Amino acid sequence: AAALRCRGDGPAKYRPDTKLLLHSVGLALSYAAINAMYFELFLLADTSAIMLFKCAAPVVTALLLWPLERRPLGAGQWLGIMLQVIGLLLAQLEPCKPLEFRISQTAFVALSVYTMMSCLAGVWNQHVVKTCPTSIHVQNVLLYGCGVVVNAVVSRPGYGVSGAAIRHRSYEHWAPKILHHRHQK
């Protein structure tokens, strides 16, 4: 069996580590919440607004890496991030349409929370990958296994918490609502 221990936990490298398991469960929960929130966003904002906010993710992630992981980025890395963001923004532009960006305050807050949650989960995942000497393949199997269990529990009909918490919404359930909502605008 591969070592399931994070660095600094002592010499017993081959016993299962609850720390890595807890990280995996926490990440699975956060990814489930992020995915559930993503479907909710389509009722609040149009696709281009959602994609524009997702363009900010590399910058937000880089800014979070500095204080949370004590890892400042070099000039070349910042240049790469900025070029990526510019490319993503240019891909969203439609030259035949006027530049217009109108979203409600609720949509703006929801998009900001979604982007921040997604970036924090990415930084958290990177922290786990970098600090645990366990094979990345073992970590992925553990994370995906936790994801299957979390999504199986969360997706039970009638289960979940109202509001911004996780609720199961299948694509078949949301597609007609989204299309109807878009048609009314």
PDB file of N, CA and C in Angstrom, residues 18-93:
ATOM      1  N   THR A  18      -5.752   9.823   8.251  1.00  0.00           N
ATOM      2  CA  THR A  18      -7.068  10.448   8.263  1.00  0.00           C
ATOM      3  C   THR A  18      -6.996  11.878   7.743  1.00  0.00           C
ATOM      4  N   LYS A  19      -5.834  12.508   7.846  1.00  0.00           N
ATOM      5  CA  LYS A  19      -5.673  13.879   7.359  1.00  0.00           C
ATOM      6  C   LYS A  19      -5.912  13.948   5.844  1.00  0.00           C
ATOM      7  N   LEU A  20      -5.313  13.022   5.097  1.00  0.00           N
ATOM      8  CA  LEU A  20      -5.504  12.991   3.645  1.00  0.00           C
ATOM      9  C   LEU A  20      -6.947  12.645   3.307  1.00  0.00           C
ATOM     10  N   LEU A  21      -7.536  11.733   4.064  1.00  0.00           N
ATOM     11  CA  LEU A  21      -8.932  11.364   3.833  1.00  0.00           C
ATOM     12  C   LEU A  21      -9.854  12.555   4.098  1.00  0.00           C
ATOM     13  N   LEU A  22      -9.594  13.297   5.173  1.00  0.00           N
ATOM     14  CA  LEU A  22     -10.415  14.473   5.481  1.00  0.00           C
ATOM     15  C   LEU A  22     -10.260  15.553   4.412  1.00  0.00           C
ATOM     16  N   HIS A  23      -9.035  15.743   3.930  1.00  0.00           N
ATOM     17  CA  HIS A  23      -8.830  16.679   2.821  1.00  0.00           C
ATOM     18  C   HIS A  23      -9.652  16.250   1.608  1.00  0.00           C
ATOM     19  N   SER A  24      -9.635  14.974   1.301  1.00  0.00           N
ATOM     20  CA  SER A  24     -10.364  14.468   0.133  1.00  0.00           C
ATOM     21  C   SER A  24     -11.867  14.636   0.288  1.00  0.00           C
ATOM     22  N   VAL A  25     -12.390  14.361   1.479  1.00  0.00           N
ATOM     23  CA  VAL A  25     -13.821  14.544   1.723  1.00  0.00           C
ATOM     24  C   VAL A  25     -14.184  16.031   1.626  1.00  0.00           C
ATOM     25  N   GLY A  26     -13.360  16.885   2.230  1.00  0.00           N
ATOM     26  CA  GLY A  26     -13.614  18.329   2.160  1.00  0.00           C
ATOM     27  C   GLY A  26     -13.577  18.850   0.735  1.00  0.00           C
ATOM     28  N   LEU A  27     -12.593  18.407  -0.040  1.00  0.00           N
ATOM     29  CA  LEU A  27     -12.520  18.815  -1.444  1.00  0.00           C
ATOM     30  C   LEU A  27     -13.715  18.304  -2.235  1.00  0.00           C
ATOM     31  N   ALA A  28     -14.121  17.058  -1.979  1.00  0.00           N
ATOM     32  CA  ALA A  28     -15.286  16.503  -2.678  1.00  0.00           C
ATOM     33  C   ALA A  28     -16.544  17.298  -2.358  1.00  0.00           C
ATOM     34  N   LEU A  29     -16.708  17.687  -1.097  1.00  0.00           N
ATOM     35  CA  LEU A  29     -17.859  18.515  -0.706  1.00  0.00           C
ATOM     36  C   LEU A  29     -17.812  19.877  -1.389  1.00  0.00           C
ATOM     37  N   SER A  30     -16.621  20.485  -1.427  1.00  0.00           N
ATOM     38  CA  SER A  30     -16.525  21.813  -2.040  1.00  0.00           C
ATOM     39  C   SER A  30     -16.763  21.733  -3.551  1.00  0.00           C
ATOM     40  N   TYR A  31     -16.250  20.692  -4.205  1.00  0.00           N
ATOM     41  CA  TYR A  31     -16.496  20.548  -5.644  1.00  0.00           C
ATOM     42  C   TYR A  31     -17.970  20.272  -5.931  1.00  0.00           C
ATOM     43  N   ALA A  32     -18.641  19.516  -5.064  1.00  0.00           N
ATOM     44  CA  ALA A  32     -20.076  19.272  -5.239  1.00  0.00           C
ATOM     45  C   ALA A  32     -20.852  20.589  -5.104  1.00  0.00           C
ATOM     46  N   ALA A  33     -20.478  21.407  -4.121  1.00  0.00           N
ATOM     47  CA  ALA A  33     -21.141  22.705  -3.944  1.00  0.00           C
ATOM     48  C   ALA A  33     -20.884  23.618  -5.141  1.00  0.00           C
ATOM     49  N   ILE A  34     -19.659  23.617  -5.642  1.00  0.00           N
ATOM     50  CA  ILE A  34     -19.316  24.450  -6.799  1.00  0.00           C
ATOM     51  C   ILE A  34     -20.119  24.012  -8.024  1.00  0.00           C
ATOM     52  N   ASN A  35     -20.207  22.703  -8.244  1.00  0.00           N
ATOM     53  CA  ASN A  35     -20.969  22.212  -9.390  1.00  0.00           C
ATOM     54  C   ASN A  35     -22.451  22.527  -9.266  1.00  0.00           C
ATOM     55  N   ALA A  36     -23.003  22.405  -8.063  1.00  0.00           N
ATOM     56  CA  ALA A  36     -24.411  22.736  -7.853  1.00  0.00           C
ATOM     57  C   ALA A  36     -24.646  24.223  -8.092  1.00  0.00           C
ATOM     58  N   MET A  37     -23.719  25.044  -7.633  1.00  0.00           N
ATOM     59  CA  MET A  37     -23.847  26.483  -7.813  1.00  0.00           C
ATOM     60  C   MET A  37     -23.761  26.874  -9.292  1.00  0.00           C
ATOM     61  N   TYR A  38     -22.970  26.136 -10.050  1.00  0.00           N
ATOM     62  CA  TYR A  38     -22.786  26.447 -11.475  1.00  0.00           C
ATOM     63  C   TYR A  38     -24.124  26.399 -12.216  1.00  0.00           C
ATOM     64  N   PHE A  39     -24.962  25.405 -11.928  1.00  0.00           N
ATOM     65  CA  PHE A  39     -26.264  25.328 -12.588  1.00  0.00           C
ATOM     66  C   PHE A  39     -27.171  26.473 -12.152  1.00  0.00           C
ATOM     67  N   GLU A  40     -27.068  26.873 -10.896  1.00  0.00           N
ATOM     68  CA  GLU A  40     -27.869  27.994 -10.405  1.00  0.00           C
ATOM     69  C   GLU A  40     -27.504  29.297 -11.116  1.00  0.00           C
ATOM     70  N   LEU A  41     -26.235  29.441 -11.476  1.00  0.00           N
ATOM     71  CA  LEU A  41     -25.782  30.676 -12.114  1.00  0.00           C
ATOM     72  C   LEU A  41     -26.481  30.933 -13.447  1.00  0.00           C
ATOM     73  N   PHE A  42     -26.829  29.879 -14.162  1.00  0.00           N
ATOM     74  CA  PHE A  42     -27.468  30.060 -15.461  1.00  0.00           C
ATOM     75  C   PHE A  42     -28.856  30.669 -15.353  1.00  0.00           C
ATOM     76  N   LEU A  43     -29.453  30.617 -14.182  1.00  0.00           N
ATOM     77  CA  LEU A  43     -30.739  31.273 -13.968  1.00  0.00           C
ATOM     78  C   LEU A  43     -30.564  32.746 -13.617  1.00  0.00           C
ATOM     79  N   LEU A  44     -29.371  33.119 -13.186  1.00  0.00           N
ATOM     80  CA  LEU A  44     -29.124  34.497 -12.754  1.00  0.00           C
ATOM     81  C   LEU A  44     -28.441  35.349 -13.812  1.00  0.00           C
ATOM     82  N   ALA A  45     -27.599  34.734 -14.628  1.00  0.00           N
ATOM     83  CA  ALA A  45     -26.803  35.508 -15.586  1.00  0.00           C
ATOM     84  C   ALA A  45     -26.697  34.747 -16.901  1.00  0.00           C
ATOM     85  N   ASP A  46     -26.350  35.473 -17.940  1.00  0.00           N
ATOM     86  CA  ASP A  46     -26.179  34.807 -19.225  1.00  0.00           C
ATOM     87  C   ASP A  46     -24.800  34.147 -19.311  1.00  0.00           C
ATOM     88  N   THR A  47     -24.637  33.322 -20.309  1.00  0.00           N
ATOM     89  CA  THR A  47     -23.421  32.525 -20.441  1.00  0.00           C
ATOM     90  C   THR A  47     -22.180  33.389 -20.556  1.00  0.00           C
ATOM     91  N   SER A  48     -22.254  34.486 -21.290  1.00  0.00           N
ATOM     92  CA  SER A  48     -21.072  35.331 -21.463  1.00  0.00           C
ATOM     93  C   SER A  48     -20.628  35.950 -20.140  1.00  0.00           C
ATOM     94  N   ALA A  49     -21.561  36.341 -19.295  1.00  0.00           N
ATOM     95  CA  ALA A  49     -21.189  36.893 -17.978  1.00  0.00           C
ATOM     96  C   ALA A  49     -20.515  35.820 -17.122  1.00  0.00           C
ATOM     97  N   ILE A  50     -21.039  34.608 -17.169  1.00  0.00           N
ATOM     98  CA  ILE A  50     -20.436  33.515 -16.398  1.00  0.00           C
ATOM     99  C   ILE A  50     -19.016  33.244 -16.896  1.00  0.00           C
ATOM    100  N   MET A  51     -18.840  33.208 -18.211  1.00  0.00           N
ATOM    101  CA  MET A  51     -17.515  32.952 -18.775  1.00  0.00           C
ATOM    102  C   MET A  51     -16.540  34.087 -18.470  1.00  0.00           C
ATOM    103  N   LEU A  52     -17.019  35.324 -18.472  1.00  0.00           N
ATOM    104  CA  LEU A  52     -16.142  36.448 -18.135  1.00  0.00           C
ATOM    105  C   LEU A  52     -15.644  36.342 -16.695  1.00  0.00           C
ATOM    106  N   PHE A  53     -16.512  35.931 -15.794  1.00  0.00           N
ATOM    107  CA  PHE A  53     -16.072  35.754 -14.407  1.00  0.00           C
ATOM    108  C   PHE A  53     -15.097  34.591 -14.291  1.00  0.00           C
ATOM    109  N   LYS A  54     -15.321  33.541 -15.074  1.00  0.00           N
ATOM    110  CA  LYS A  54     -14.400  32.407 -15.039  1.00  0.00           C
ATOM    111  C   LYS A  54     -13.022  32.808 -15.577  1.00  0.00           C
ATOM    112  N   CYS A  55     -12.978  33.837 -16.423  1.00  0.00           N
ATOM    113  CA  CYS A  55     -11.692  34.329 -16.926  1.00  0.00           C
ATOM    114  C   CYS A  55     -10.836  34.900 -15.799  1.00  0.00           C
ATOM    115  N   ALA A  56     -11.474  35.362 -14.752  1.00  0.00           N
ATOM    116  CA  ALA A  56     -10.736  35.943 -13.631  1.00  0.00           C
ATOM    117  C   ALA A  56     -10.102  34.871 -12.743  1.00  0.00           C
ATOM    118  N   ALA A  57     -10.485  33.621 -12.915  1.00  0.00           N
ATOM    119  CA  ALA A  57     -10.014  32.552 -12.033  1.00  0.00           C
ATOM    120  C   ALA A  57      -8.487  32.415 -11.975  1.00  0.00           C
ATOM    121  N   PRO A  58      -7.759  32.481 -13.092  1.00  0.00           N
ATOM    122  CA  PRO A  58      -6.297  32.364 -12.965  1.00  0.00           C
ATOM    123  C   PRO A  58      -5.675  33.471 -12.111  1.00  0.00           C
ATOM    124  N   VAL A  59      -6.179  34.687 -12.249  1.00  0.00           N
ATOM    125  CA  VAL A  59      -5.642  35.807 -11.475  1.00  0.00           C
ATOM    126  C   VAL A  59      -5.995  35.639  -9.994  1.00  0.00           C
ATOM    127  N   VAL A  60      -7.238  35.291  -9.718  1.00  0.00           N
ATOM    128  CA  VAL A  60      -7.667  35.101  -8.329  1.00  0.00           C
ATOM    129  C   VAL A  60      -6.872  33.969  -7.685  1.00  0.00           C
ATOM    130  N   THR A  61      -6.685  32.874  -8.419  1.00  0.00           N
ATOM    131  CA  THR A  61      -5.913  31.749  -7.890  1.00  0.00           C
ATOM    132  C   THR A  61      -4.482  32.173  -7.596  1.00  0.00           C
ATOM    133  N   ALA A  62      -3.873  32.909  -8.512  1.00  0.00           N
ATOM    134  CA  ALA A  62      -2.498  33.386  -8.298  1.00  0.00           C
ATOM    135  C   ALA A  62      -2.416  34.302  -7.081  1.00  0.00           C
ATOM    136  N   LEU A  63      -3.413  35.167  -6.922  1.00  0.00           N
ATOM    137  CA  LEU A  63      -3.420  36.064  -5.763  1.00  0.00           C
ATOM    138  C   LEU A  63      -3.640  35.295  -4.460  1.00  0.00           C
ATOM    139  N   LEU A  64      -4.396  34.208  -4.500  1.00  0.00           N
ATOM    140  CA  LEU A  64      -4.607  33.393  -3.297  1.00  0.00           C
ATOM    141  C   LEU A  64      -3.386  32.545  -2.952  1.00  0.00           C
ATOM    142  N   LEU A  65      -2.629  32.139  -3.947  1.00  0.00           N
ATOM    143  CA  LEU A  65      -1.440  31.321  -3.694  1.00  0.00           C
ATOM    144  C   LEU A  65      -0.411  32.073  -2.847  1.00  0.00           C
ATOM    145  N   TRP A  66      -0.334  33.366  -3.050  1.00  0.00           N
ATOM    146  CA  TRP A  66       0.678  34.152  -2.351  1.00  0.00           C
ATOM    147  C   TRP A  66       0.465  34.130  -0.841  1.00  0.00           C
ATOM    148  N   PRO A  67      -0.699  34.572  -0.306  1.00  0.00           N
ATOM    149  CA  PRO A  67      -0.831  34.564   1.157  1.00  0.00           C
ATOM    150  C   PRO A  67      -1.108  33.178   1.752  1.00  0.00           C
ATOM    151  N   LEU A  68      -1.843  32.328   1.034  1.00  0.00           N
ATOM    152  CA  LEU A  68      -2.223  31.043   1.610  1.00  0.00           C
ATOM    153  C   LEU A  68      -1.118  29.994   1.536  1.00  0.00           C
ATOM    154  N   GLU A  69      -0.362  30.002   0.478  1.00  0.00           N
ATOM    155  CA  GLU A  69       0.704  29.013   0.300  1.00  0.00           C
ATOM    156  C   GLU A  69       2.095  29.623   0.436  1.00  0.00           C
ATOM    157  N   ARG A  70       2.139  30.931   0.684  1.00  0.00           N
ATOM    158  CA  ARG A  70       3.416  31.648   0.781  1.00  0.00           C
ATOM    159  C   ARG A  70       4.273  31.394  -0.460  1.00  0.00           C
ATOM    160  N   ARG A  71       3.610  31.490  -1.610  1.00  0.00           N
ATOM    161  CA  ARG A  71       4.295  31.221  -2.862  1.00  0.00           C
ATOM    162  C   ARG A  71       4.060  32.374  -3.842  1.00  0.00           C
ATOM    163  N   PRO A  72       4.915  33.381  -3.800  1.00  0.00           N
ATOM    164  CA  PRO A  72       4.758  34.466  -4.769  1.00  0.00           C
ATOM    165  C   PRO A  72       5.122  33.964  -6.166  1.00  0.00           C
ATOM    166  N   LEU A  73       4.502  34.559  -7.150  1.00  0.00           N
ATOM    167  CA  LEU A  73       4.758  34.166  -8.531  1.00  0.00           C
ATOM    168  C   LEU A  73       5.785  35.097  -9.157  1.00  0.00           C
ATOM    169  N   GLY A  74       6.578  34.542 -10.048  1.00  0.00           N
ATOM    170  CA  GLY A  74       7.584  35.324 -10.751  1.00  0.00           C
ATOM    171  C   GLY A  74       6.980  36.112 -11.903  1.00  0.00           C
ATOM    172  N   ALA A  75       7.797  36.988 -12.494  1.00  0.00           N
ATOM    173  CA  ALA A  75       7.327  37.836 -13.598  1.00  0.00           C
ATOM    174  C   ALA A  75       6.861  36.997 -14.783  1.00  0.00           C
ATOM    175  N   GLY A  76       7.563  35.922 -15.094  1.00  0.00           N
ATOM    176  CA  GLY A  76       7.176  35.067 -16.205  1.00  0.00           C
ATOM    177  C   GLY A  76       5.841  34.381 -15.972  1.00  0.00           C
ATOM    178  N   GLN A  77       5.595  33.977 -14.725  1.00  0.00           N
ATOM    179  CA  GLN A  77       4.315  33.348 -14.394  1.00  0.00           C
ATOM    180  C   GLN A  77       3.163  34.342 -14.492  1.00  0.00           C
ATOM    181  N   TRP A  78       3.396  35.573 -14.001  1.00  0.00           N
ATOM    182  CA  TRP A  78       2.356  36.608 -14.111  1.00  0.00           C
ATOM    183  C   TRP A  78       2.081  36.940 -15.574  1.00  0.00           C
ATOM    184  N   LEU A  79       3.127  37.004 -16.376  1.00  0.00           N
ATOM    185  CA  LEU A  79       2.938  37.266 -17.801  1.00  0.00           C
ATOM    186  C   LEU A  79       2.088  36.162 -18.434  1.00  0.00           C
ATOM    187  N   GLY A  80       2.388  34.910 -18.102  1.00  0.00           N
ATOM    188  CA  GLY A  80       1.602  33.791 -18.617  1.00  0.00           C
ATOM    189  C   GLY A  80       0.148  33.861 -18.190  1.00  0.00           C
ATOM    190  N   ILE A  81      -0.093  34.212 -16.936  1.00  0.00           N
ATOM    191  CA  ILE A  81      -1.468  34.331 -16.431  1.00  0.00           C
ATOM    192  C   ILE A  81      -2.199  35.455 -17.145  1.00  0.00           C
ATOM    193  N   MET A  82      -1.547  36.599 -17.301  1.00  0.00           N
ATOM    194  CA  MET A  82      -2.186  37.721 -17.975  1.00  0.00           C
ATOM    195  C   MET A  82      -2.493  37.399 -19.441  1.00  0.00           C
ATOM    196  N   LEU A  83      -1.567  36.725 -20.121  1.00  0.00           N
ATOM    197  CA  LEU A  83      -1.816  36.341 -21.518  1.00  0.00           C
ATOM    198  C   LEU A  83      -2.985  35.367 -21.609  1.00  0.00           C
ATOM    199  N   GLN A  84      -3.074  34.452 -20.647  1.00  0.00           N
ATOM    200  CA  GLN A  84      -4.197  33.517 -20.627  1.00  0.00           C
ATOM    201  C   GLN A  84      -5.515  34.260 -20.423  1.00  0.00           C
ATOM    202  N   VAL A  85      -5.547  35.189 -19.487  1.00  0.00           N
ATOM    203  CA  VAL A  85      -6.765  35.958 -19.226  1.00  0.00           C
ATOM    204  C   VAL A  85      -7.146  36.787 -20.451  1.00  0.00           C
ATOM    205  N   ILE A  86      -6.174  37.427 -21.080  1.00  0.00           N
ATOM    206  CA  ILE A  86      -6.457  38.219 -22.282  1.00  0.00           C
ATOM    207  C   ILE A  86      -7.014  37.320 -23.381  1.00  0.00           C
ATOM    208  N   GLY A  87      -6.423  36.139 -23.550  1.00  0.00           N
ATOM    209  CA  GLY A  87      -6.927  35.201 -24.555  1.00  0.00           C
ATOM    210  C   GLY A  87      -8.348  34.759 -24.265  1.00  0.00           C
ATOM    211  N   LEU A  88      -8.644  34.470 -22.992  1.00  0.00           N
ATOM    212  CA  LEU A  88     -10.000  34.070 -22.623  1.00  0.00           C
ATOM    213  C   LEU A  88     -10.995  35.210 -22.833  1.00  0.00           C
ATOM    214  N   LEU A  89     -10.593  36.427 -22.517  1.00  0.00           N
ATOM    215  CA  LEU A  89     -11.469  37.582 -22.733  1.00  0.00           C
ATOM    216  C   LEU A  89     -11.720  37.820 -24.219  1.00  0.00           C
ATOM    217  N   LEU A  90     -10.678  37.720 -25.020  1.00  0.00           N
ATOM    218  CA  LEU A  90     -10.839  37.917 -26.461  1.00  0.00           C
ATOM    219  C   LEU A  90     -11.737  36.843 -27.075  1.00  0.00           C
ATOM    220  N   ALA A  91     -11.673  35.650 -26.538  1.00  0.00           N
ATOM    221  CA  ALA A  91     -12.520  34.569 -27.049  1.00  0.00           C
ATOM    222  C   ALA A  91     -13.993  34.842 -26.762  1.00  0.00           C
ATOM    223  N   GLN A  92     -14.294  35.658 -25.738  1.00  0.00           N
ATOM    224  CA  GLN A  92     -15.676  35.972 -25.389  1.00  0.00           C
ATOM    225  C   GLN A  92     -16.243  37.143 -26.188  1.00  0.00           C
ATOM    226  N   LEU A  93     -15.362  37.937 -26.792  1.00  0.00           N
ATOM    227  CA  LEU A  93     -15.832  39.107 -27.532  1.00  0.00           C
ATOM    228  C   LEU A  93     -16.490  38.702 -28.843  1.00  0.00           C
TER     229      LEU A  93
END
